[in-house]
Coordinates of C-alpha atoms (C1' of nucleotides) in Angstrom, one line a residue:
Chain A
M109 CA 83.4 69.4 93.8
V110 CA 81.8 73.1 94.8
R111 CA 78.7 75.4 94.6
K112 CA 76.1 72.5 96.3
T113 CA 72.6 73.0 96.4
K114 CA 70.5 75.4 99.2
A115 CA 69.7 72.1 101.0
E116 CA 73.0 71.1 100.8
A117 CA 75.0 74.0 101.7
L118 CA 72.2 74.3 104.7
A119 CA 73.6 70.6 105.6
T120 CA 77.0 71.9 105.5
R121 CA 76.0 74.8 107.7
N122 CA 74.1 71.9 110.2
L123 CA 77.3 69.5 110.5
L124 CA 79.8 72.4 110.6
L125 CA 77.6 73.5 114.1
D126 CA 77.3 69.9 115.3
T127 CA 81.1 69.3 114.7
A128 CA 81.7 72.7 116.3
E129 CA 79.0 72.0 119.3
R130 CA 81.1 68.4 119.8
L131 CA 84.2 69.7 119.8
F132 CA 84.0 72.7 122.0
F133 CA 82.1 70.2 124.7
E134 CA 84.7 68.1 124.5
R135 CA 88.1 70.5 124.4
G136 CA 86.7 73.9 125.3
V137 CA 86.0 77.0 123.0
S138 CA 89.6 78.4 123.4
K139 CA 91.2 75.2 122.9
T140 CA 89.4 74.4 119.6
S141 CA 90.7 76.1 116.4
L142 CA 88.6 76.2 113.6
A143 CA 91.2 73.8 111.7
D144 CA 90.2 71.1 114.1
I145 CA 86.4 71.7 113.7
A146 CA 86.8 71.9 110.2
K147 CA 89.4 68.3 110.2
A148 CA 86.6 66.9 112.3
A149 CA 84.2 67.8 109.7
E150 CA 85.9 66.6 106.8
M151 CA 85.9 70.0 105.6
T152 CA 88.3 73.1 105.4
R153 CA 88.5 76.1 107.1
G154 CA 87.5 77.7 103.9
A155 CA 83.6 76.0 104.4
I156 CA 83.4 77.9 107.9
Y157 CA 84.6 81.6 106.8
W158 CA 82.1 81.3 104.0
H159 CA 79.1 80.0 106.7
F160 CA 80.2 82.2 109.6
K161 CA 82.0 86.0 110.2
N162 CA 84.2 84.0 112.7
K163 CA 85.2 81.6 115.7
Y164 CA 82.4 83.6 117.8
D165 CA 79.9 84.0 115.3
L166 CA 79.8 80.5 115.1
L167 CA 80.0 79.9 118.4
Q168 CA 76.7 82.2 118.8
A169 CA 75.2 80.5 116.4
M170 CA 75.7 77.4 117.8
M171 CA 74.5 78.7 120.9
E172 CA 71.3 80.5 119.0
R173 CA 70.0 76.9 118.2
V174 CA 69.0 76.1 121.8
R175 CA 67.8 79.5 122.3
L176 CA 64.1 79.4 123.0
P177 CA 62.3 82.5 123.9
P178 CA 60.5 81.7 127.5
E179 CA 57.1 82.4 126.5
T180 CA 57.7 78.8 124.8
L181 CA 58.1 77.1 127.7
L182 CA 55.6 79.2 129.6
E183 CA 52.9 77.2 128.8
A184 CA 50.5 77.8 131.7
P185 CA 48.6 80.9 131.4
V186 CA 50.6 83.1 133.8
E187 CA 47.8 85.5 134.3
N188 CA 45.2 82.4 136.0
A189 CA 48.3 80.1 137.4
P190 CA 51.9 81.7 137.8
L191 CA 52.4 79.3 140.8
Q192 CA 52.0 76.4 138.0
A193 CA 53.8 78.1 135.0
M194 CA 56.7 78.4 137.3
R195 CA 57.0 75.1 138.4
D196 CA 56.5 73.8 134.7
Y197 CA 59.2 75.9 133.6
A198 CA 61.7 74.5 136.4
V199 CA 60.7 70.8 135.5
K200 CA 60.7 71.0 131.9
M201 CA 63.9 73.3 132.0
L202 CA 65.7 70.4 134.2
R203 CA 64.3 67.3 132.8
D204 CA 65.8 68.8 129.4
T205 CA 68.6 69.5 130.3
A206 CA 69.0 66.3 131.6
T207 CA 67.3 64.3 128.5
N208 CA 68.4 66.5 125.6
P209 CA 72.2 66.1 124.5
R210 CA 72.3 68.9 122.4
R211 CA 71.0 71.4 125.1
R212 CA 73.2 69.6 127.5
R213 CA 76.1 69.6 125.3
V214 CA 75.4 73.9 124.5
L215 CA 74.3 74.6 128.4
S216 CA 77.7 73.1 129.6
I217 CA 79.4 74.8 126.9
M218 CA 77.8 78.5 128.6
M219 CA 78.0 77.6 132.1
H220 CA 81.9 75.7 132.0
R221 CA 83.6 76.0 128.9
C222 CA 83.2 79.3 127.7
E223 CA 85.0 82.4 129.0
K224 CA 83.4 85.4 130.2
N225 CA 85.6 88.3 129.3
E226 CA 85.9 91.7 127.8
D227 CA 86.8 91.9 124.8
E228 CA 85.8 89.4 121.6
A229 CA 83.1 87.2 123.6
K230 CA 81.7 90.3 125.1
A231 CA 78.9 90.5 122.8
L232 CA 78.5 86.2 124.1
T233 CA 78.4 87.7 127.7
V234 CA 75.8 90.9 127.0
R235 CA 73.3 88.4 125.4
Q236 CA 73.4 85.6 128.4
Q237 CA 73.1 89.0 130.6
A238 CA 70.2 89.7 128.6
A239 CA 68.5 86.6 128.6
F240 CA 69.2 86.2 132.4
I241 CA 67.7 89.4 133.4
D242 CA 64.8 88.4 131.1
C243 CA 64.2 85.4 132.8
T244 CA 64.5 86.9 135.8
S245 CA 61.6 89.6 135.5
H246 CA 59.1 87.0 134.0
I247 CA 59.8 84.9 137.4
R248 CA 59.9 88.2 139.2
L249 CA 56.0 88.9 137.9
C250 CA 55.2 85.2 138.5
M251 CA 55.8 85.5 141.8
T252 CA 53.8 89.2 141.9
T253 CA 50.8 88.0 139.9
A254 CA 50.9 85.4 142.6
V255 CA 50.6 87.5 145.5
K256 CA 48.3 89.4 143.9
L257 CA 46.2 86.5 143.5
E258 CA 46.3 84.9 147.0
L259 CA 48.6 82.1 146.3
L260 CA 51.6 83.7 148.0
P261 CA 51.9 85.6 151.2
A262 CA 50.7 88.7 150.8
N263 CA 54.0 90.4 152.4
L264 CA 56.2 87.5 150.4
D265 CA 59.4 89.7 149.4
T266 CA 59.0 88.7 145.9
D267 CA 62.5 89.8 145.1
K268 CA 64.1 87.8 147.2
A269 CA 61.2 85.1 145.8
T270 CA 62.8 85.3 142.6
T271 CA 66.5 85.6 143.7
M272 CA 66.0 82.3 145.4
Y273 CA 64.1 80.7 142.6
L274 CA 66.8 81.8 140.3
A275 CA 69.4 80.4 142.5
L276 CA 68.1 76.8 143.0
L277 CA 67.0 76.8 139.0
F278 CA 70.4 77.4 137.4
G279 CA 72.7 75.9 140.7
L280 CA 70.9 72.2 140.3
I281 CA 71.7 72.5 136.7
S282 CA 75.2 73.9 136.6
N283 CA 76.0 71.8 139.8
W284 CA 74.9 68.6 137.5
L285 CA 76.3 69.6 134.6
F286 CA 79.8 70.0 136.4
L287 CA 79.2 66.2 138.5
P288 CA 76.1 64.4 136.5
D289 CA 77.2 61.3 138.9
N290 CA 76.1 63.6 141.6
F291 CA 72.5 62.9 141.4
D292 CA 69.8 61.9 138.9
L293 CA 68.5 65.4 137.9
E294 CA 66.1 63.2 134.9
A295 CA 64.4 61.3 138.2
D296 CA 64.6 64.1 140.7
A297 CA 63.4 67.2 138.5
E298 CA 59.7 67.1 139.8
A299 CA 60.6 66.8 143.7
L300 CA 63.5 68.9 143.6
T301 CA 61.0 71.6 142.1
D302 CA 58.4 71.2 144.2
A303 CA 60.6 71.3 147.2
F304 CA 60.9 75.2 146.5
F305 CA 57.4 76.4 146.6
P306 CA 56.2 75.8 150.3
M307 CA 59.4 78.0 150.9
L308 CA 57.6 80.8 149.9
H309 CA 54.8 80.3 152.7
H310 CA 57.0 78.4 155.6
S311 CA 60.0 80.6 155.5
P312 CA 59.9 84.2 157.9
S313 CA 62.9 85.6 156.1
L314 CA 61.4 86.3 153.0
L315 CA 58.8 88.3 154.3
K316 CA 58.9 91.8 154.9
Chain B
M102 CA 119.8 93.8 139.4
V103 CA 118.6 90.1 140.9
R104 CA 119.7 87.6 143.3
K105 CA 117.1 89.4 145.4
T106 CA 116.6 88.2 149.4
K107 CA 114.3 85.9 149.8
A108 CA 111.7 88.0 151.7
E109 CA 112.1 89.8 148.2
A110 CA 111.4 86.8 145.9
L111 CA 108.5 85.8 148.0
A112 CA 107.4 89.6 147.4
T113 CA 108.1 89.1 143.5
R114 CA 105.9 85.9 143.8
N115 CA 102.7 87.4 145.1
L116 CA 103.0 90.3 142.7
L117 CA 102.9 87.7 139.8
L118 CA 99.7 86.1 141.2
D119 CA 98.2 89.7 142.5
T120 CA 98.6 90.9 139.1
A121 CA 97.8 87.3 137.3
E122 CA 94.3 87.3 139.2
R123 CA 93.7 90.5 138.0
L124 CA 94.5 90.1 134.9
F125 CA 92.5 86.7 134.4
F126 CA 89.6 88.4 136.2
E127 CA 89.7 91.4 133.5
R128 CA 90.7 89.3 130.6
G129 CA 89.6 86.0 131.1
V130 CA 92.3 83.1 132.1
S131 CA 93.0 81.5 127.9
K132 CA 93.0 85.5 126.5
T133 CA 96.0 86.2 128.8
S134 CA 99.2 85.4 128.2
L135 CA 102.2 85.2 130.2
A136 CA 103.7 88.2 128.9
D137 CA 100.8 90.0 129.6
I138 CA 100.8 89.2 133.2
A139 CA 104.6 89.9 133.1
K140 CA 104.4 92.9 131.1
A141 CA 101.9 94.3 134.2
A142 CA 103.7 93.3 136.9
E143 CA 106.7 95.0 134.9
M144 CA 109.1 92.0 135.4
T145 CA 109.3 89.2 132.5
R146 CA 108.4 86.2 131.5
G147 CA 111.7 84.6 132.9
A148 CA 110.7 85.4 136.6
I149 CA 107.0 83.7 135.8
Y150 CA 108.8 80.8 134.8
W151 CA 111.1 81.0 137.7
H152 CA 108.5 80.8 140.4
F153 CA 105.8 78.3 138.4
K154 CA 105.5 75.8 136.2
N155 CA 103.3 77.0 133.4
K156 CA 100.4 79.0 133.1
Y157 CA 98.3 75.9 134.8
D158 CA 100.6 75.8 137.9
L159 CA 100.5 79.6 138.4
L160 CA 96.5 79.2 138.1
Q161 CA 96.4 76.2 140.4
A162 CA 99.0 78.5 143.1
M163 CA 96.6 81.7 142.4
M164 CA 93.6 79.4 143.4
E165 CA 95.4 77.9 146.5
R166 CA 95.2 81.3 148.2
V167 CA 92.2 81.6 149.0
R168 CA 91.5 77.7 148.9
L169 CA 90.3 76.8 153.0
P170 CA 89.5 73.6 154.3
P171 CA 86.1 73.5 154.9
E172 CA 86.8 72.9 158.3
T173 CA 88.1 76.1 159.2
L174 CA 84.7 77.7 158.1
L175 CA 82.6 74.9 159.7
E176 CA 83.2 76.9 163.4
A177 CA 80.0 75.2 164.7
P178 CA 80.6 71.8 166.3
V179 CA 78.9 69.9 163.5
E180 CA 77.5 66.8 166.1
N181 CA 75.9 69.4 168.5
A182 CA 74.3 71.7 166.2
P183 CA 74.6 71.2 162.5
L184 CA 71.9 72.9 161.0
Q185 CA 73.6 76.2 162.6
A186 CA 77.2 74.6 161.3
M187 CA 75.2 74.9 157.8
R188 CA 74.2 78.2 157.8
D189 CA 77.1 79.3 159.4
Y190 CA 78.8 78.6 156.6
A191 CA 76.8 79.8 153.7
V192 CA 76.3 82.9 155.6
K193 CA 80.4 83.1 155.5
M194 CA 80.7 82.4 152.4
L195 CA 78.0 84.5 151.0
R196 CA 79.3 87.4 153.2
D197 CA 82.5 86.7 152.3
T198 CA 82.2 86.6 148.5
A199 CA 80.5 89.6 148.7
T200 CA 83.2 91.5 150.6
N201 CA 86.7 89.8 150.1
P202 CA 87.9 91.2 146.7
R203 CA 90.1 88.5 146.1
R204 CA 87.7 85.9 146.4
R205 CA 85.2 87.4 144.8
R206 CA 87.6 87.4 141.7
V207 CA 89.2 84.2 142.0
L208 CA 85.4 82.6 142.4
S209 CA 84.6 84.4 139.6
I210 CA 87.7 83.3 137.7
M211 CA 86.8 79.6 138.5
M212 CA 83.1 80.4 137.4
H213 CA 83.2 82.6 135.0
R214 CA 86.7 82.9 133.6
C215 CA 88.2 79.2 133.4
E216 CA 87.2 76.8 131.1
K217 CA 86.9 73.0 132.3
N218 CA 88.3 71.4 129.4
E219 CA 90.2 67.4 129.1
D220 CA 93.4 68.6 128.3
E221 CA 95.7 71.0 130.2
A222 CA 93.7 72.3 132.4
K223 CA 92.0 68.9 133.8
A224 CA 93.8 68.6 136.7
L225 CA 92.4 72.1 137.4
T226 CA 88.6 70.7 136.7
V227 CA 89.6 66.9 138.8
R228 CA 90.6 69.3 141.9
Q229 CA 87.7 71.6 142.1
Q230 CA 85.5 68.2 141.6
A231 CA 87.0 66.7 144.6
A232 CA 86.6 69.6 146.5
F233 CA 83.0 69.6 145.6
I234 CA 82.3 66.3 146.6
D235 CA 84.3 67.0 149.7
C236 CA 81.8 69.9 150.5
T237 CA 78.6 67.7 149.4
S238 CA 79.8 64.9 152.0
H239 CA 80.1 67.3 154.4
I240 CA 76.8 68.8 154.2
R241 CA 75.3 65.1 154.0
L242 CA 76.9 64.5 157.3
C243 CA 75.3 68.0 158.8
M244 CA 71.9 66.6 157.3
T245 CA 71.5 63.0 158.4
T246 CA 73.0 64.4 162.1
A247 CA 70.2 66.7 162.3
V248 CA 68.1 64.0 161.4
K249 CA 69.3 61.8 164.2
L250 CA 69.5 64.8 166.5
E251 CA 66.1 65.2 165.9
L252 CA 65.9 68.4 164.0
L253 CA 64.9 67.6 160.6
P254 CA 62.1 65.2 160.0
A255 CA 63.3 61.4 160.5
N256 CA 62.1 60.5 156.6
L257 CA 63.6 63.6 155.0
D258 CA 65.2 62.5 152.0
T259 CA 69.3 63.9 153.0
D260 CA 70.6 63.0 149.6
K261 CA 67.7 65.7 148.2
A262 CA 68.4 67.8 150.5
T263 CA 71.9 68.1 150.1
T264 CA 71.6 68.7 146.5
M265 CA 69.2 71.3 147.3
Y266 CA 71.6 73.0 150.2
L267 CA 74.5 72.9 147.9
A268 CA 72.0 74.3 144.7
L269 CA 70.9 77.4 146.3
L270 CA 74.6 77.5 147.7
F271 CA 76.7 77.9 144.4
G272 CA 73.6 79.2 142.2
L273 CA 73.4 82.5 144.5
I274 CA 76.6 82.3 144.2
S275 CA 77.5 82.0 140.3
N276 CA 74.5 84.1 139.9
W277 CA 75.5 87.3 141.6
L278 CA 79.4 87.2 140.4
F279 CA 77.5 86.9 136.5
L280 CA 75.0 90.1 137.7
P281 CA 76.2 91.8 140.4
D282 CA 73.8 93.9 140.4
N283 CA 70.7 91.9 140.1
F284 CA 70.3 91.5 144.1
D285 CA 72.5 92.4 147.4
L286 CA 74.6 89.3 148.6
E287 CA 76.0 91.2 151.3
A288 CA 72.9 92.4 152.9
D289 CA 70.5 89.8 151.9
A290 CA 73.1 87.1 152.5
E291 CA 71.5 85.9 156.2
A292 CA 67.9 86.2 154.7
L293 CA 68.8 84.1 151.8
T294 CA 70.0 81.5 154.0
D295 CA 67.7 81.3 156.3
A296 CA 64.9 81.0 154.2
F297 CA 66.2 77.4 153.5
F298 CA 66.0 75.6 156.4
P299 CA 62.6 75.5 156.8
M300 CA 62.1 73.7 153.5
L301 CA 63.1 71.0 155.0
H302 CA 60.5 70.4 157.2
H303 CA 57.5 71.6 155.3
S304 CA 58.3 70.3 151.4
P305 CA 56.8 67.0 151.0
S306 CA 58.2 66.2 148.1
L307 CA 61.8 65.6 150.1
L308 CA 60.9 63.2 152.2
K309 CA 61.0 59.6 151.7
Chain C
dC22 C1' 73.0 78.5 76.8
dA23 C1' 76.3 81.9 78.4
dA24 C1' 77.2 84.8 82.5
dT25 C1' 76.5 84.7 87.1
dA26 C1' 77.3 83.9 91.9
dA27 C1' 77.5 80.2 95.3
dA28 C1' 79.9 77.0 98.4
dC29 C1' 83.7 76.0 99.5
dA30 C1' 88.9 74.5 98.5
dT31 C1' 93.8 76.3 99.0
dG32 C1' 98.0 79.2 99.9
dC33 C1' 100.1 82.7 102.2
dA34 C1' 101.5 86.6 105.3
dG35 C1' 101.3 87.8 110.0
dT36 C1' 101.5 87.6 114.6
dC37 C1' 101.1 86.1 118.9
dA38 C1' 102.3 82.5 122.9
dT39 C1' 105.0 79.1 124.9
dG40 C1' 109.5 76.7 126.2
dT41 C1' 113.8 76.8 126.9
dA42 C1' 118.8 78.0 127.1
dT43 C1' 121.7 81.2 128.1
dG44 C1' 123.3 85.4 129.8
dT45 C1' 123.8 88.2 134.5
dT46 C1' 123.6 90.1 138.8
dT47 C1' 124.1 89.4 143.9
dA48 C1' 122.7 87.1 148.8
dA49 C1' 124.7 83.6 151.6
dG50 C1' 127.3 80.2 152.9
dC51 C1' 132.3 78.8 154.4
Chain D
dG133 C1' 137.0 86.6 150.0
dC134 C1' 135.6 83.6 147.1
dT135 C1' 132.6 80.3 145.2
dT136 C1' 128.0 78.8 144.5
dA137 C1' 123.4 79.3 143.1
dA138 C1' 119.2 81.6 143.2
dA139 C1' 116.1 85.4 141.5
dC140 C1' 115.7 87.3 137.6
dA141 C1' 116.4 89.1 132.1
dT142 C1' 117.3 88.1 127.1
dA143 C1' 117.2 85.8 123.4
dC144 C1' 115.7 82.6 120.1
dA145 C1' 113.4 78.4 117.9
dT146 C1' 109.1 76.9 117.2
dG147 C1' 104.5 76.3 116.4
dA148 C1' 100.0 77.4 116.4
dC149 C1' 95.8 80.4 114.8
dT150 C1' 93.6 83.2 112.2
dG151 C1' 92.1 86.4 108.6
dC152 C1' 92.2 86.8 103.8
dA153 C1' 93.5 86.8 98.8
dT154 C1' 92.6 84.2 95.5
dG155 C1' 91.4 79.6 93.3
dT156 C1' 87.6 76.2 91.0
dT157 C1' 83.6 74.2 90.1
dT158 C1' 78.7 74.0 89.3
dA159 C1' 74.1 75.2 90.2
dT160 C1' 71.0 79.1 89.3
dT161 C1' 69.1 82.2 86.2
dG162 C1' 67.7 84.7 82.6

DNA sequence: CAATAAACATGCAGTCATGTATGTTTAAGC
DNA sequence: GCTTAAACATACATGACTGCATGTTTATTG
């Protein structure tokens, strides 16, 4: 019953990724063994070891499925409307987190069900840190562009503003994933995002 | 070489907690075995099993060492100066996270080196969620009190304001622990905190 | 149509972590 | 001064989980 067609093999791979995503979300990464995943997918560990090098390779592939380049989300042209770009980015991230089950599960795994340590999973941590740094510099570019376009105060401390933006965005996502009943992320995504930008005009401590 | 005095036994217990704190921080919780901890503390697993029920009991005791009741930090009287209370709370939390190595390590373990799952560690997760809910209701009380004292707009959506406050606070801490070089938490604690409150006056989307 | 290799399944060895049971020593209580 | 039990150390049994080696079958290719 082996040597399936290419499409079938890809389906198997996706099934393994789906199953791993579910189990990692339910039990956490370290408490989920490859045998657990194989059994839940009605396969054997042989299938996993054929498609993936090991557990962390599987985890990485699972995370790659929701990784989208920042440009994808930033549809509004940054050079013309950087404030709109930042707003759209935040709203889309929040709404997608609230409504897209896959993104919700994977983000939850990344934030609350996967340990950042120095050995095997270090590559994963480094990758996440790199993504975060990318995101940081992108937002910083939006901030400085907005200042140049005189959309924000000339003496705005763009570094602090960037820090605040990212803290708010990630804080909202992390807190909601931790306790989804605490507030309605989908309904409030726009209001919470829009609340941020007046701060850049009215907070003296963000000026240089 | 056994049957030490009570003080010595307490010192042993603290040594085990210190060592666990260090190893959990360096390697993550699930990748640190009790044998690792015992060896690093120059003890045996027998000592650990004498002082603690198991690994998660040890972890819980380790976390309790930095748990401080919210009242401790909220020195400013909430009824008279709720805004000041919230400001002081945030600044103290941020500064203490930046300067207190123990708090930094333990918060890092809680946020980035410990998986929230449904089985053994569930008690820990439930406890953290309860603490978060406590904190939420406390901040909400500050917000409503400030509205009553006319320190904040009468039509402020205090729920959203609370959500924003907590997202900012936890987002700042989490992001800084994740990438400490991204910004200077100690130096910027006050400025970042002070930046928040003008938002409550100038953000239309936070009004009802 | 034969050979190859893809796509798994199965089995085994080895390591490692946990929990417990049982020693051992000595501070404390009387 | 004798007993008890606190404060560990040691040893053992048990049960994963991983990685690899080796089947097995069938789509694919020339």
